[in-house]
Coordinates of C-alpha atoms in Angstrom, one line a residue:
X1 CA -82.4 -33.2 15.8
X2 CA -85.0 -35.8 16.9
X3 CA -85.5 -34.3 20.4
X4 CA -86.2 -30.9 18.8
X5 CA -89.0 -32.2 16.9
X6 CA -90.5 -34.0 19.4
X7 CA -90.2 -30.5 21.5
X8 CA -92.0 -28.8 19.0
X9 CA -94.8 -31.2 18.2
X10 CA -95.4 -31.1 22.0
X11 CA -95.8 -27.5 21.7
X12 CA -98.2 -27.7 18.9
X13 CA -100.1 -30.2 21.0
X14 CA -100.1 -27.8 23.6
X15 CA -101.3 -25.1 21.5
X16 CA -104.1 -27.2 20.3
X17 CA -105.2 -28.2 23.3
X18 CA -105.3 -24.4 24.7
X19 CA -107.5 -23.8 21.2
X20 CA -109.8 -26.6 22.3
X21 CA -110.0 -25.3 26.1
X22 CA -110.7 -21.9 24.9
X23 CA -113.4 -22.7 22.4
X24 CA -115.0 -25.0 25.3
X25 CA -115.0 -22.2 27.5
X26 CA -116.6 -19.9 25.1
X27 CA -119.3 -22.3 24.3
X28 CA -120.1 -23.1 27.8
X29 CA -120.3 -19.2 28.9
X30 CA -122.3 -18.2 25.7
X31 CA -124.4 -21.2 26.5
X32 CA -125.0 -20.5 30.2
X33 CA -126.0 -16.8 29.5
X34 CA -128.3 -17.2 26.5
X35 CA -130.0 -20.7 26.8
X36 CA -129.0 -21.9 30.3
X37 CA -127.1 -24.9 28.6
X38 CA -123.7 -25.5 30.2
X39 CA -121.1 -27.9 29.8
X40 CA -121.1 -30.3 32.7
X41 CA -117.3 -30.0 34.8
X42 CA -116.0 -27.4 32.7
X43 CA -114.1 -25.5 35.0
X44 CA -112.5 -29.0 36.1
X45 CA -111.7 -29.9 32.4
X46 CA -110.3 -26.2 31.8
X47 CA -107.8 -26.7 35.0
X48 CA -106.6 -29.9 33.8
X49 CA -106.2 -29.2 30.2
X50 CA -104.3 -26.2 31.1
X51 CA -102.1 -28.0 33.5
X52 CA -101.3 -30.5 30.6
X53 CA -100.7 -27.8 28.2
X54 CA -98.3 -25.9 30.7
X55 CA -96.4 -29.7 30.7
X56 CA -96.5 -30.0 26.9
X57 CA -94.9 -26.8 26.6
X58 CA -91.9 -27.1 28.7
X59 CA -89.8 -29.6 26.6
X60 CA -89.6 -26.5 24.0
X61 CA -89.1 -24.1 26.6
X62 CA -86.1 -26.2 27.8
X63 CA -84.7 -26.7 24.4
X64 CA -84.6 -22.7 23.8
X65 CA -82.9 -22.6 27.3
X66 CA -86.3 -20.5 28.2
X67 CA -86.6 -21.5 31.6
X68 CA -85.8 -19.1 34.4
X69 CA -82.0 -20.0 36.2
X70 CA -81.6 -19.0 39.5
X71 CA -78.0 -18.1 39.7
X72 CA -78.0 -16.6 43.2
X73 CA -75.5 -19.5 44.5
X74 CA -73.7 -20.2 41.4
X75 CA -73.0 -16.2 40.4
X76 CA -69.7 -16.4 41.3
X77 CA -69.0 -19.9 39.9
X78 CA -66.5 -20.7 37.3
X79 CA -68.1 -21.4 33.8
X80 CA -67.1 -25.1 33.9
X81 CA -68.9 -25.5 37.1
X82 CA -72.0 -23.4 35.7
X83 CA -72.1 -25.6 32.6
X84 CA -71.8 -28.8 34.8
X85 CA -74.8 -27.7 37.1
X86 CA -76.8 -26.7 34.1
X87 CA -76.5 -30.2 32.6
X88 CA -77.2 -31.5 35.6
X89 CA -80.6 -29.7 36.0
X90 CA -81.4 -30.5 32.7
X91 CA -80.8 -34.5 33.2
X92 CA -83.3 -34.0 36.2
X93 CA -85.9 -32.1 34.3
X94 CA -85.7 -34.8 31.6
X95 CA -86.3 -37.7 34.3
X96 CA -89.0 -35.5 35.8

């Protein structure tokens, strides 16, 4: 329950960060094309902030089991083996 709330909070923060990135980019482009004013380093800030937003979306995606799972090697494995591998993958992702 607590992890679910933290994952949702993380996704909300990611959405807010994406909104800020969008407004910053719009302000920079509009300023550049109208008055010649621009935000210094906007391209770099957009790249870094987008990477951070992607990382913030990952816990909620994992909670919903929305990550892509490649099962080429485990297609013929038993249900218990697949479940064990899924748990190990979730643990590795949590450690990262």
